[in-house]
Amino acid sequence: MTTCPTPRRPRLGSLLLSFLASPLGLLVVLTGVLQLLSPD
């Protein structure tokens, strides 16, 4: 298995994972989904 040095994707993935793992990230996602489901 050869892993090409792509600085963008791994960083974005880990950042997204850590962001979603944090309660703040979950809160933001929840509010976003709620806004999408019930538009003003």
Coordinates of C-alpha atoms in Angstrom, one line a residue:
M1 CA 0.0 0.0 0.0
T2 CA 1.5 3.3 -1.1
T3 CA 0.3 6.5 0.5
C4 CA 0.8 9.6 -1.7
P5 CA 1.7 12.8 0.3
T6 CA -1.6 14.7 -0.1
P7 CA -1.6 17.5 2.6
R8 CA -5.1 18.7 1.9
R9 CA -7.3 15.6 2.3
P10 CA -5.9 13.9 5.4
R11 CA -5.8 17.3 7.2
L12 CA -9.4 18.1 6.2
G13 CA -10.5 14.6 7.2
S14 CA -8.9 14.7 10.6
L15 CA -10.1 18.2 11.2
L16 CA -13.6 17.3 10.3
L17 CA -13.5 14.2 12.5
S18 CA -12.1 16.2 15.5
F19 CA -14.6 19.0 14.8
L20 CA -17.6 16.6 14.7
A21 CA -16.2 14.7 17.7
S22 CA -16.3 17.9 19.7
P23 CA -19.7 19.0 21.3
L24 CA -19.4 22.3 19.6
G25 CA -19.2 20.7 16.2
L26 CA -22.2 18.5 17.0
L27 CA -24.1 21.6 18.1
V28 CA -23.3 23.5 14.8
V29 CA -24.3 20.4 12.8
L30 CA -27.6 20.1 14.7
T31 CA -28.4 23.8 14.3
G32 CA -27.6 23.6 10.6
V33 CA -29.8 20.5 10.1
L34 CA -32.6 22.2 12.0
Q35 CA -32.4 25.3 9.9
L36 CA -32.4 23.2 6.7
L37 CA -35.5 21.3 7.9
S38 CA -37.4 24.3 9.0
P39 CA -36.5 27.4 6.9
D40 CA -37.7 30.7 8.1

